[in-house]
Amino acid sequence: MNGMATTTPAVSAHAAGRPAENKPKRRWGAMIAGIVILCVMLFPLYWMVNTALQPESGLLEVDPVPHSLDFSGFGDAFREQGGHLLTSLGVALGAVVICLLFSAPAAYGLAQFKLRGTKTVVFGTLITQMVPGIVIANALYSAYVDLGLVNSYAGLMLADASLGIPFAIVLMRSFMVAIPREVIEAAEVDGAGRFRTFVQVVLPMSRNSLITAGLFSFLYAWSDFMFALTLNTTDDVKPITLGIYQYIGAHVGDWGSVMSAAVLSAIPAAVLLVLSQKYIAAGITGGSVK
Amino acid sequence: MSSTAASASTAPTPAAPAPEAVPAAKSPKPGSLKRRRTLAQWGFIAPAVVFMLLFFGYPLVRNIVMSFQHYTPSTFFTGEAPFNGLDNWKNVFQDDLFGKALWQTILFTIGSLIGQFGIGLALAVFFNRRFPLNGVLRSLILLPWLVPMVVSGVVWRRILDQDTGVLNSFLGLFGAGDTPWLSSTGMALISVIMVNIWIGIPFNMVILYGGLQEVPKEMYEAASLDGASGWRTFRSITLPLLKPVITVVLVLGFMSTVKILDLVLALTDGGPADSTQTLGTLTYQNSFAQLDFGAGAVVGNILILISAVFAVFYLRANRNEGK
């Protein structure tokens, strides 16, 4: 895996910085234990890939390793689920844009403006993270029927954006609080309007938290199943999560193709993790603890 | 909080009001300047507030109203949903399935939390030592948490298959490979809990690991000078200092577990014989399978009520933590 190559130097340099502390023997022992733990934890994902490469085994037992690489399952998955992957991609990207458009200015406002009522808004933002999604779907469905948003890309994008917005506000706000007031005042003294200051000074400074928030709202939207399931009554807008769920209902014997589709749907998570692990770790801790 | 202090320190910028700002008062009277600034500042926050009101506030209110309305499949054509008082509530409470789902939700939530937290904490402590590849292994272990939950459910459904799943073929090596993991009423809930523990471990681990990083190294050095054992150090130093993080992790874990839907639907669809039905799936079943949105709203409201109790814990923990 390539991700290992990119991060190993940093880690070993880090460990080498404290040479005398641990006995080398124990450190290697811990590393082996760590690898074993990782293998156990990731076994189901290995099995997903393994099953995907043995489409002929159908309802039989799957061999521990594929004898020969058979990509026909992927062919079937692409043919039948490729469109749903594109739908997922489009909906998730749309949700990210909506999420950042709403949450970035709000995070800035809540972090830097001393307005009466902002505390209530922050409190409300925290509360929204507790509302069960199925409750939202329950009420949203009838509203969507009235508004003609059922079975529409826009409707699903908006609903999926709601998964990320509270998180993004909390995360970016905790970052933007740390921007020194002097920096913002200096920009405003230079004649920049409040909005230009936000776009040209605050946003570039908050780049990392924007990336983290965007990354997570993408993952939330990509993983969404509940809104896809409840806010669509036809096959017009079907993301990959819904596609896979209906697949197991309809083709129980065709595990090779189901798993191929599963692999394809897991790829964004794997790619994002390898490319941006520091943002992911920051997002998990920052969005919840801060 | 005091808005006067804030505006005094901000340079006046009357030239370029924020484009999304609410149109400010037109009169250029000096007194209105402050109001205009306040309005312009709210312009940053207002869109998100409106969004959250529409997508969180409205559903909360609407669910309460719906729980007193009679919905039938024809409601969505006729638009008529007459109020029926407490009928939905009575029906839901009299249905044995509700009690069953409530009990199974409790078992599912407690079982998942104990497993996720216990293993997550153990792994956090483990990864808190220095060894080669630590950072790489730690980030790769996140993968189960990042993969869509439905996908994890589908994969585990294959692994847990009674006749051809790999878990039973593995256990078969030890002569015990015939467990009906998902197909028996006795095992299905346990299996779903197991899978959810697997999904939740990375999240628990990462947050607890972050908490462990904050524990001052000097305290451990002092403890080891005093000759304290590893377990003693863990109990007397690590755990107390980790307490705020533990609260947050448990409450967030509770929130995401109690409302679970994706995983159960992908693994068992609530079956066999409703043995994995939870409040989340019951809400879904009532509303979107039976098309009785009133009954769905009742179960949803109970779910909210349970969450609200724990939200109070979360907010208290959060207040002590952040800022």
Coordinates of C-alpha atoms in Angstrom, one line a residue:
Chain A
M1 CA 0.0 0.0 0.0
N2 CA 1.4 3.3 -1.0
G3 CA 0.2 5.3 2.0
M4 CA 2.7 3.4 4.1
A5 CA 5.6 4.5 2.1
T6 CA 4.7 8.2 2.4
T7 CA 4.3 8.2 6.2
T8 CA 6.9 5.7 7.4
P9 CA 9.8 8.2 7.4
A10 CA 8.0 10.6 9.7
V11 CA 7.0 7.8 12.1
S12 CA 10.4 6.2 12.3
A13 CA 12.1 9.6 12.7
H14 CA 9.7 10.3 15.5
A15 CA 10.5 7.0 17.2
A16 CA 14.2 7.4 16.6
G17 CA 14.1 10.6 18.4
R18 CA 13.8 8.8 21.7
P19 CA 16.3 6.0 21.4
A20 CA 17.1 5.0 24.9
E21 CA 13.6 4.9 26.4
N22 CA 12.2 1.6 25.2
K23 CA 14.2 -1.6 24.7
P24 CA 14.4 -2.2 21.0
K25 CA 13.1 -5.8 21.5
R26 CA 9.9 -4.7 23.1
R27 CA 9.3 -2.0 20.4
W28 CA 9.5 -4.6 17.7
G29 CA 7.2 -6.9 19.7
A30 CA 4.7 -4.1 20.0
M31 CA 4.9 -3.4 16.3
I32 CA 4.1 -7.0 15.5
A33 CA 1.2 -7.0 17.9
G34 CA 0.0 -3.8 16.2
I35 CA 0.2 -5.4 12.8
V36 CA -1.8 -8.4 14.1
I37 CA -4.5 -6.1 15.6
L38 CA -4.7 -4.3 12.2
C39 CA -5.1 -7.5 10.3
V40 CA -7.9 -8.7 12.6
M41 CA -9.7 -5.3 12.3
L42 CA -9.3 -5.1 8.5
F43 CA -10.1 -8.7 7.9
P44 CA -13.7 -8.1 6.8
L45 CA -12.5 -5.5 4.3
Y46 CA -10.0 -8.0 3.0
W47 CA -12.8 -10.5 2.7
M48 CA -14.8 -8.0 0.7
V49 CA -12.1 -7.7 -1.9
N50 CA -11.4 -11.4 -1.8
T51 CA -15.0 -12.3 -2.4
A52 CA -15.3 -9.7 -5.2
L53 CA -12.5 -11.4 -7.0
Q54 CA -14.2 -14.8 -6.9
P55 CA -17.5 -14.1 -8.5
E56 CA -18.0 -17.7 -9.6
S57 CA -18.2 -19.0 -6.0
G58 CA -21.7 -17.6 -5.7
L59 CA -23.4 -19.3 -2.8
L60 CA -20.5 -21.6 -2.1
E61 CA -17.7 -21.1 0.4
V62 CA -15.2 -18.5 -0.6
D63 CA -11.5 -19.5 -0.8
P64 CA -9.2 -17.8 1.5
V65 CA -7.2 -16.3 -1.4
P66 CA -8.4 -16.1 -5.0
H67 CA -6.8 -18.7 -7.2
S68 CA -6.9 -16.5 -10.2
L69 CA -8.0 -12.9 -10.4
D70 CA -11.4 -12.8 -11.9
F71 CA -12.7 -9.3 -12.6
S72 CA -15.9 -10.3 -14.1
G73 CA -17.7 -9.4 -10.9
F74 CA -16.4 -5.9 -11.3
G75 CA -17.6 -5.9 -14.9
D76 CA -21.1 -6.7 -13.7
A77 CA -20.9 -4.2 -10.9
F78 CA -19.8 -1.5 -13.2
R79 CA -22.6 -2.3 -15.7
E80 CA -25.3 -2.4 -13.1
Q81 CA -24.0 -0.1 -10.4
G82 CA -21.8 2.3 -12.3
G83 CA -24.5 4.9 -12.7
H84 CA -25.3 4.7 -9.0
L85 CA -21.6 5.4 -8.3
L86 CA -21.8 8.5 -10.4
T87 CA -25.0 9.5 -8.6
S88 CA -23.3 9.1 -5.3
L89 CA -20.3 11.2 -6.5
G90 CA -22.6 14.0 -7.8
V91 CA -24.8 14.1 -4.7
A92 CA -21.8 14.0 -2.3
L93 CA -20.0 16.8 -4.1
G94 CA -23.1 18.8 -4.2
A95 CA -23.7 18.2 -0.5
V96 CA -20.1 19.4 0.2
V97 CA -20.6 22.6 -1.7
I98 CA -23.9 23.3 0.0
C99 CA -22.5 22.4 3.4
L100 CA -19.4 24.7 3.1
L101 CA -21.5 27.6 1.6
F102 CA -23.7 27.6 4.7
S103 CA -21.3 26.5 7.4
A104 CA -18.1 28.5 6.7
P105 CA -19.7 32.0 7.1
A106 CA -21.7 30.8 10.1
A107 CA -18.6 29.4 11.8
Y108 CA -16.8 32.7 11.2
G109 CA -19.7 34.7 12.5
L110 CA -20.1 32.5 15.5
A111 CA -16.3 32.6 16.2
Q112 CA -15.6 36.3 15.7
F113 CA -18.7 38.4 16.1
K114 CA -19.8 39.2 19.6
L115 CA -23.5 39.3 18.8
R116 CA -26.3 38.7 21.2
G117 CA -27.7 35.3 20.5
T118 CA -24.7 33.6 19.1
K119 CA -24.4 31.4 22.2
T120 CA -27.9 30.2 21.5
V121 CA -27.0 29.3 18.0
V122 CA -23.9 27.4 19.0
F123 CA -26.0 25.5 21.6
G124 CA -28.6 24.8 18.9
T125 CA -25.9 23.5 16.5
L126 CA -24.8 21.1 19.2
I127 CA -28.4 19.9 19.7
T128 CA -29.0 19.3 16.1
Q129 CA -26.2 16.7 16.1
M130 CA -28.4 14.7 18.5
V131 CA -31.5 14.5 16.3
P132 CA -31.9 11.0 15.0
G133 CA -31.8 11.0 11.2
I134 CA -34.9 8.8 10.8
V135 CA -36.9 11.4 12.7
I136 CA -35.8 14.0 10.2
A137 CA -36.6 11.7 7.3
N138 CA -40.0 11.0 8.7
A139 CA -41.0 14.6 8.7
L140 CA -39.0 15.6 5.7
Y141 CA -40.7 13.1 3.4
S142 CA -44.1 14.7 3.6
A143 CA -42.6 18.1 3.2
Y144 CA -40.6 16.9 0.2
V145 CA -43.8 15.5 -1.3
D146 CA -45.5 18.9 -1.0
L147 CA -42.4 20.7 -2.4
G148 CA -41.8 18.2 -5.2
L149 CA -38.4 17.4 -3.9
V150 CA -38.9 13.6 -3.7
N151 CA -36.8 11.8 -6.2
S152 CA -34.7 14.8 -7.0
Y153 CA -31.0 15.4 -6.9
A154 CA -31.4 18.8 -5.2
G155 CA -33.6 17.2 -2.5
L156 CA -31.1 14.5 -1.7
M157 CA -28.1 16.9 -1.8
L158 CA -29.8 19.3 0.7
A159 CA -30.7 16.4 3.0
D160 CA -27.2 15.0 2.8
A161 CA -25.7 18.4 3.5
S162 CA -27.7 18.5 6.7
L163 CA -25.6 15.6 7.9
G164 CA -22.4 17.7 7.6
I165 CA -23.5 21.2 8.5
P166 CA -23.6 21.1 12.3
F167 CA -20.4 19.2 12.4
A168 CA -18.7 21.6 10.0
I169 CA -19.8 24.6 11.9
V170 CA -18.6 23.2 15.2
L171 CA -15.3 22.1 13.7
M172 CA -14.5 25.3 11.8
R173 CA -15.7 27.6 14.6
S174 CA -13.3 26.0 17.0
F175 CA -10.6 26.7 14.5
M176 CA -11.7 30.3 13.6
V177 CA -11.9 31.3 17.3
A178 CA -8.1 31.1 17.2
I179 CA -7.7 33.7 14.4
P180 CA -6.3 36.8 16.1
R181 CA -8.7 39.8 16.0
E182 CA -5.8 42.0 14.9
V183 CA -5.5 40.2 11.6
I184 CA -9.1 40.7 10.8
E185 CA -9.1 44.3 12.0
A186 CA -6.0 45.0 9.9
A187 CA -7.8 43.8 6.8
E188 CA -10.8 45.9 7.6
V189 CA -8.7 49.0 8.3
D190 CA -7.2 48.5 4.8
G191 CA -10.6 49.1 3.5
A192 CA -11.7 45.5 2.8
G193 CA -15.4 45.0 3.5
R194 CA -16.5 42.4 5.9
F195 CA -17.3 39.9 3.2
R196 CA -14.0 40.5 1.4
T197 CA -12.1 40.1 4.6
F198 CA -13.9 36.8 5.1
V199 CA -13.1 35.5 1.6
Q200 CA -9.6 36.8 1.2
V201 CA -8.2 36.6 4.7
V202 CA -10.3 34.3 6.9
L203 CA -10.9 31.5 4.4
P204 CA -7.3 31.1 3.3
M205 CA -6.2 31.1 6.9
S206 CA -8.8 28.4 7.7
R207 CA -7.7 26.2 4.8
N208 CA -7.1 23.1 6.9
S209 CA -10.3 23.2 8.8
L210 CA -12.2 23.8 5.5
I211 CA -10.6 20.7 4.0
T212 CA -11.4 18.7 7.1
A213 CA -15.0 19.8 7.1
G214 CA -15.3 19.3 3.4
L215 CA -13.8 15.8 3.7
F216 CA -16.2 14.8 6.4
S217 CA -19.3 16.2 4.7
F218 CA -18.2 14.2 1.6
L219 CA -17.9 11.0 3.6
Y220 CA -21.2 11.6 5.4
A221 CA -23.0 12.2 2.1
W222 CA -21.3 9.3 0.3
S223 CA -22.2 6.9 3.2
D224 CA -25.8 8.2 3.5
F225 CA -28.3 5.4 3.1
M226 CA -31.2 6.6 5.1
F227 CA -32.1 9.7 3.1
A228 CA -31.5 7.8 -0.1
L229 CA -33.8 5.1 1.1
T230 CA -36.6 7.3 2.4
L231 CA -36.6 10.3 0.1
N232 CA -36.7 8.3 -3.1
T233 CA -39.6 6.3 -4.4
T234 CA -38.4 5.6 -7.9
D235 CA -35.0 4.6 -9.3
D236 CA -34.3 8.1 -10.7
V237 CA -31.8 9.1 -8.0
K238 CA -30.2 6.1 -6.5
P239 CA -26.8 6.3 -4.8
I240 CA -24.5 3.3 -4.5
T241 CA -25.5 2.6 -0.9
L242 CA -29.1 2.1 -1.9
G243 CA -28.0 0.2 -5.0
I244 CA -26.1 -2.3 -2.9
Y245 CA -28.9 -2.7 -0.4
Q246 CA -31.4 -3.5 -3.2
Y247 CA -28.8 -5.7 -4.8
I248 CA -28.6 -8.1 -1.8
G249 CA -32.4 -8.2 -1.8
A250 CA -32.7 -9.1 -5.4
H251 CA -29.6 -11.2 -6.2
V252 CA -28.8 -13.2 -3.1
G253 CA -26.7 -15.7 -4.9
D254 CA -24.6 -13.1 -6.8
W255 CA -22.2 -12.3 -4.1
G256 CA -19.3 -11.6 -6.4
S257 CA -21.0 -8.7 -8.0
V258 CA -22.4 -7.4 -4.7
M259 CA -18.9 -7.4 -3.2
S260 CA -17.4 -5.8 -6.3
A261 CA -19.9 -3.0 -5.9
A262 CA -19.1 -2.8 -2.2
V263 CA -15.4 -2.5 -3.0
L264 CA -16.1 0.3 -5.5
S265 CA -18.2 2.1 -2.9
A266 CA -15.5 1.8 -0.3
I267 CA -12.7 3.2 -2.5
P268 CA -13.4 6.8 -1.7
A269 CA -13.0 6.2 2.0
A270 CA -9.7 4.3 1.5
V271 CA -8.3 6.9 -0.9
L272 CA -9.3 9.8 1.3
L273 CA -7.8 8.0 4.3
V274 CA -4.5 7.4 2.6
L275 CA -4.3 10.9 1.1
S276 CA -5.4 12.9 4.0
Q277 CA -5.1 10.9 7.2
K278 CA -4.1 13.9 9.3
Y279 CA -7.3 15.7 8.3
I280 CA -9.3 12.6 9.1
A281 CA -7.8 12.2 12.6
A282 CA -8.2 15.9 13.2
G283 CA -11.8 15.8 12.1
I284 CA -12.8 12.9 14.3
T285 CA -11.3 14.4 17.5
G286 CA -11.9 18.1 16.6
G287 CA -15.5 17.7 15.6
S288 CA -16.5 15.9 18.8
V289 CA -14.3 16.9 21.7
K290 CA -13.9 20.6 20.9
Chain B
M1 CA -21.6 38.9 24.9
S2 CA -21.6 42.7 25.1
S3 CA -22.1 44.0 21.6
T4 CA -20.9 47.5 22.5
A5 CA -17.4 46.3 23.3
A6 CA -17.3 44.4 20.1
S7 CA -18.4 47.2 17.8
A8 CA -16.1 49.7 19.5
S9 CA -13.1 47.6 18.6
T10 CA -14.2 47.0 15.0
A11 CA -13.4 49.5 12.4
P12 CA -16.5 50.9 10.8
T13 CA -17.0 49.5 7.3
P14 CA -19.9 51.2 5.8
A15 CA -18.6 50.9 2.2
A16 CA -19.2 47.2 1.4
P17 CA -21.9 45.4 3.3
A18 CA -21.9 41.7 3.0
P19 CA -23.8 40.6 -0.2
E20 CA -25.9 38.0 1.7
A21 CA -26.7 40.5 4.4
V22 CA -30.2 41.3 5.2
P23 CA -30.9 44.6 3.5
A24 CA -30.0 47.2 6.1
A25 CA -32.0 50.2 7.0
K26 CA -31.7 52.9 4.4
S27 CA -31.6 55.9 6.7
P28 CA -28.0 57.1 7.1
K29 CA -28.6 58.3 10.6
P30 CA -25.6 57.7 12.8
G31 CA -27.6 55.7 15.3
S32 CA -28.5 53.1 12.6
L33 CA -24.8 52.4 11.9
K34 CA -24.5 50.0 14.7
R35 CA -27.8 48.3 13.7
R36 CA -26.6 48.0 10.1
R37 CA -23.4 46.4 11.3
T38 CA -25.3 43.9 13.5
L39 CA -27.5 43.0 10.6
A40 CA -24.5 42.6 8.3
Q41 CA -22.8 40.3 10.9
W42 CA -26.0 38.3 11.2
G43 CA -25.9 37.9 7.5
F44 CA -23.0 35.5 7.9
I45 CA -24.9 33.4 10.4
A46 CA -28.4 33.6 9.2
P47 CA -28.3 31.2 6.2
A48 CA -27.0 28.4 8.3
V49 CA -29.6 29.1 11.0
V50 CA -32.3 29.1 8.5
F51 CA -31.0 25.8 7.0
M52 CA -30.8 24.2 10.5
L53 CA -34.3 25.4 11.3
L54 CA -35.7 23.9 8.1
F55 CA -33.8 20.6 8.4
F56 CA -33.8 20.0 12.2
G57 CA -36.2 22.4 13.8
Y58 CA -39.1 21.8 11.4
P59 CA -38.8 18.0 11.6
L60 CA -38.8 18.1 15.4
V61 CA -42.0 20.1 15.5
R62 CA -43.6 18.3 12.6
N63 CA -43.0 14.9 14.2
I64 CA -44.8 15.9 17.3
V65 CA -47.8 17.1 15.2
M66 CA -47.7 14.0 13.1
S67 CA -47.8 11.7 16.1
F68 CA -51.4 13.0 16.6
Q69 CA -52.5 12.6 13.0
H70 CA -53.9 9.7 11.2
Y71 CA -51.8 8.8 8.1
T72 CA -52.8 6.2 5.6
P73 CA -51.3 5.4 2.2
S74 CA -53.9 7.5 0.6
T75 CA -52.9 10.6 2.6
F76 CA -50.2 11.4 0.1
F77 CA -52.7 11.6 -2.7
T78 CA -55.5 13.3 -0.8
G79 CA -53.3 15.4 1.5
E80 CA -55.7 14.6 4.3
A81 CA -54.4 13.5 7.7
P82 CA -57.1 14.1 10.3
F83 CA -56.1 14.5 13.9
N84 CA -56.9 11.5 16.0
G85 CA -55.8 12.4 19.5
L86 CA -53.8 9.8 21.3
D87 CA -54.8 6.9 19.0
N88 CA -51.3 6.5 17.5
W89 CA -49.6 6.6 20.9
K90 CA -52.1 4.0 22.3
N91 CA -51.6 1.8 19.2
V92 CA -47.9 1.9 19.4
F93 CA -47.8 1.2 23.2
Q94 CA -50.2 -1.6 22.9
D95 CA -48.2 -3.3 20.2
D96 CA -45.9 -5.9 21.6
L97 CA -43.4 -5.1 19.0
F98 CA -42.8 -1.7 20.6
G99 CA -41.8 -3.2 23.9
K100 CA -39.6 -5.7 22.1
A101 CA -37.9 -3.0 20.0
L102 CA -37.3 -0.9 23.1
W103 CA -35.8 -3.7 25.0
Q104 CA -33.6 -4.7 22.0
T105 CA -32.5 -1.1 21.5
I106 CA -31.4 -1.1 25.2
L107 CA -29.5 -4.3 24.8
F108 CA -28.0 -3.2 21.5
T109 CA -26.9 0.1 22.8
I110 CA -25.4 -1.1 26.1
G111 CA -23.7 -4.1 24.4
S112 CA -22.3 -2.0 21.6
L113 CA -21.0 0.7 24.0
I114 CA -19.3 -1.7 26.4
G115 CA -17.6 -3.5 23.5
Q116 CA -16.6 -0.4 21.5
F117 CA -15.4 1.5 24.5
G118 CA -13.6 -1.4 26.1
I119 CA -11.7 -2.5 23.0
G120 CA -11.2 1.1 21.9
L121 CA -9.7 2.1 25.2
A122 CA -7.4 -0.9 25.2
L123 CA -6.2 -0.1 21.7
A124 CA -5.7 3.6 22.6
V125 CA -3.5 2.6 25.5
F126 CA -1.7 0.1 23.3
F127 CA -1.0 2.7 20.6
N128 CA 0.0 5.2 23.1
R129 CA 3.4 3.6 23.3
R130 CA 6.1 4.2 20.8
F131 CA 6.9 1.6 18.3
P132 CA 7.7 1.5 14.6
L133 CA 4.8 2.0 12.2
N134 CA 2.6 3.2 15.0
G135 CA 1.1 6.1 13.1
V136 CA 0.5 4.1 9.9
L137 CA -1.2 1.3 11.7
R138 CA -3.3 3.7 13.8
S139 CA -4.6 5.6 10.7
L140 CA -5.3 2.4 8.7
I141 CA -7.4 1.0 11.6
L142 CA -9.9 3.9 10.9
L143 CA -11.0 2.3 7.7
P144 CA -13.9 0.3 9.1
W145 CA -15.4 3.5 10.5
L146 CA -15.1 5.4 7.2
V147 CA -16.6 2.7 5.0
P148 CA -20.4 3.3 4.5
M149 CA -22.3 1.4 7.2
V150 CA -24.5 -0.4 4.7
V151 CA -21.4 -1.7 2.9
S152 CA -20.0 -3.1 6.2
G153 CA -23.4 -4.7 6.9
V154 CA -23.4 -6.4 3.5
V155 CA -19.9 -7.7 3.9
W156 CA -20.6 -9.0 7.3
R157 CA -23.8 -10.6 6.1
R158 CA -21.6 -12.7 3.8
I159 CA -19.0 -13.5 6.5
L160 CA -21.7 -14.6 9.0
D161 CA -23.6 -16.8 6.6
Q162 CA -24.4 -20.0 8.4
D163 CA -23.5 -22.5 5.7
T164 CA -21.0 -20.7 3.5
G165 CA -19.7 -17.8 5.6
V166 CA -16.0 -17.7 6.5
L167 CA -16.5 -17.3 10.2
N168 CA -18.2 -20.7 10.4
S169 CA -15.7 -22.3 8.1
F170 CA -13.0 -20.9 10.4
L171 CA -14.7 -22.1 13.5
G172 CA -15.2 -25.5 11.8
L173 CA -11.5 -26.0 12.1
F174 CA -12.1 -26.3 15.8
G175 CA -15.2 -28.4 15.3
A176 CA -17.7 -25.7 16.1
G177 CA -18.8 -24.2 12.8
D178 CA -22.5 -24.4 12.7
T179 CA -23.7 -21.2 14.4
P180 CA -26.7 -19.6 12.7
W181 CA -25.3 -16.1 13.3
L182 CA -28.0 -14.1 11.5
S183 CA -30.7 -16.6 10.9
S184 CA -31.7 -17.5 14.4
T185 CA -33.7 -15.4 16.8
G186 CA -31.3 -16.2 19.6
M187 CA -28.1 -15.1 17.9
A188 CA -29.1 -12.4 15.5
L189 CA -29.1 -9.5 17.9
I190 CA -25.7 -10.6 19.4
S191 CA -24.3 -10.8 15.9
V192 CA -25.6 -7.3 15.0
I193 CA -24.0 -6.0 18.3
M194 CA -20.7 -7.7 17.4
V195 CA -20.6 -6.0 14.0
N196 CA -21.5 -2.6 15.5
I197 CA -18.7 -3.0 18.0
W198 CA -16.3 -3.6 15.1
I199 CA -17.6 -0.4 13.4
G200 CA -17.3 1.7 16.6
I201 CA -13.8 0.6 17.8
P202 CA -11.9 3.1 15.6
F203 CA -13.9 6.1 16.6
N204 CA -13.5 5.3 20.3
M205 CA -9.8 4.5 19.8
V206 CA -9.0 7.8 18.1
I207 CA -10.8 10.0 20.6
L208 CA -9.4 8.2 23.6
Y209 CA -5.9 8.2 22.0
G210 CA -6.2 12.0 21.6
G211 CA -7.2 12.2 25.3
L212 CA -4.2 10.1 26.3
Q213 CA -1.9 12.5 24.4
E214 CA -3.0 15.3 26.7
V215 CA -2.0 13.5 29.9
P216 CA 1.2 15.2 31.0
K217 CA 4.2 12.8 30.6
E218 CA 5.6 14.2 33.9
M219 CA 2.8 12.5 35.8
Y220 CA 3.8 9.1 34.5
E221 CA 7.4 9.8 35.3
A222 CA 6.5 10.8 38.8
A223 CA 4.4 7.7 39.2
S224 CA 7.1 5.4 38.0
L225 CA 9.6 7.1 40.4
D226 CA 7.1 6.3 43.2
G227 CA 7.2 2.7 42.0
A228 CA 3.6 2.5 41.0
S229 CA 2.6 -0.5 38.9
G230 CA 1.3 -0.1 35.4
W231 CA -2.3 -0.9 36.4
R232 CA -2.1 1.4 39.4
T233 CA -0.9 4.2 37.2
F234 CA -3.7 3.6 34.8
R235 CA -6.3 3.6 37.5
S236 CA -5.0 6.6 39.5
I237 CA -3.7 8.8 36.7
T238 CA -4.9 7.9 33.3
L239 CA -8.5 7.2 34.0
P240 CA -9.3 10.3 36.2
L241 CA -7.5 12.6 33.7
L242 CA -9.3 10.9 30.8
K243 CA -12.7 11.3 32.4
P244 CA -14.0 14.3 30.3
V245 CA -13.0 12.6 27.1
I246 CA -14.6 9.3 28.3
T247 CA -17.9 11.1 28.9
V248 CA -17.8 12.7 25.4
V249 CA -17.0 9.4 23.7
L250 CA -19.7 7.5 25.6
V251 CA -22.4 10.0 24.9
L252 CA -21.5 10.4 21.2
G253 CA -21.4 6.6 21.0
F254 CA -24.8 6.4 22.6
M255 CA -26.2 8.9 20.2
S256 CA -25.0 7.1 17.1
T257 CA -26.0 3.7 18.5
V258 CA -29.4 4.3 19.8
K259 CA -30.8 5.5 16.4
I260 CA -29.1 2.8 14.3
L261 CA -30.8 1.9 11.1
D262 CA -28.4 1.3 8.2
L263 CA -26.5 -1.6 9.8
V264 CA -29.6 -3.5 11.0
L265 CA -31.3 -3.2 7.6
A266 CA -28.3 -4.4 5.8
L267 CA -27.6 -7.3 8.1
T268 CA -31.0 -8.6 9.0
D269 CA -33.8 -6.2 7.9
G270 CA -34.9 -6.4 11.5
G271 CA -35.5 -10.1 11.4
P272 CA -35.6 -13.0 11.9
A273 CA -39.0 -12.7 13.5
D274 CA -38.3 -9.1 14.6
S275 CA -35.4 -10.2 16.8
T276 CA -33.2 -7.4 15.7
Q277 CA -35.9 -4.7 15.5
T278 CA -34.9 -1.5 17.2
L279 CA -36.6 1.9 17.7
G280 CA -34.8 3.2 14.7
T281 CA -35.9 0.4 12.4
L282 CA -39.4 0.4 13.9
T283 CA -39.8 4.1 13.0
Y284 CA -38.7 3.2 9.5
Q285 CA -41.1 0.2 9.3
N286 CA -44.1 2.1 10.6
S287 CA -43.6 5.1 8.3
F288 CA -42.0 3.9 5.1
A289 CA -43.2 0.2 5.0
Q290 CA -46.7 0.5 6.6
L291 CA -47.0 4.1 5.4
D292 CA -48.4 4.9 8.9
F293 CA -46.4 8.1 9.4
G294 CA -48.3 8.9 12.6
A295 CA -47.1 5.7 14.3
G296 CA -43.6 6.3 12.9
A297 CA -43.7 9.7 14.4
V298 CA -44.6 8.3 17.8
V299 CA -41.6 6.0 17.9
G300 CA -39.5 8.8 16.5
N301 CA -40.5 11.1 19.3
I302 CA -39.6 8.5 21.9
L303 CA -36.3 8.1 20.3
I304 CA -35.8 11.9 20.5
L305 CA -36.8 11.9 24.1
I306 CA -34.2 9.3 25.0
S307 CA -31.6 11.2 23.0
A308 CA -32.5 14.4 24.7
V309 CA -31.8 13.0 28.1
F310 CA -28.3 12.1 27.0
A311 CA -27.9 15.3 25.1
V312 CA -28.0 17.1 28.5
F313 CA -25.1 15.0 29.6
Y314 CA -23.2 15.7 26.4
L315 CA -23.7 19.5 26.6
R316 CA -22.6 19.5 30.2
A317 CA -19.5 17.5 29.3
N318 CA -18.9 19.8 26.3
R319 CA -19.2 23.0 28.4
N320 CA -16.5 21.8 30.7
E321 CA -14.3 20.6 27.8
G322 CA -14.2 23.2 25.1
K323 CA -13.9 27.0 25.0

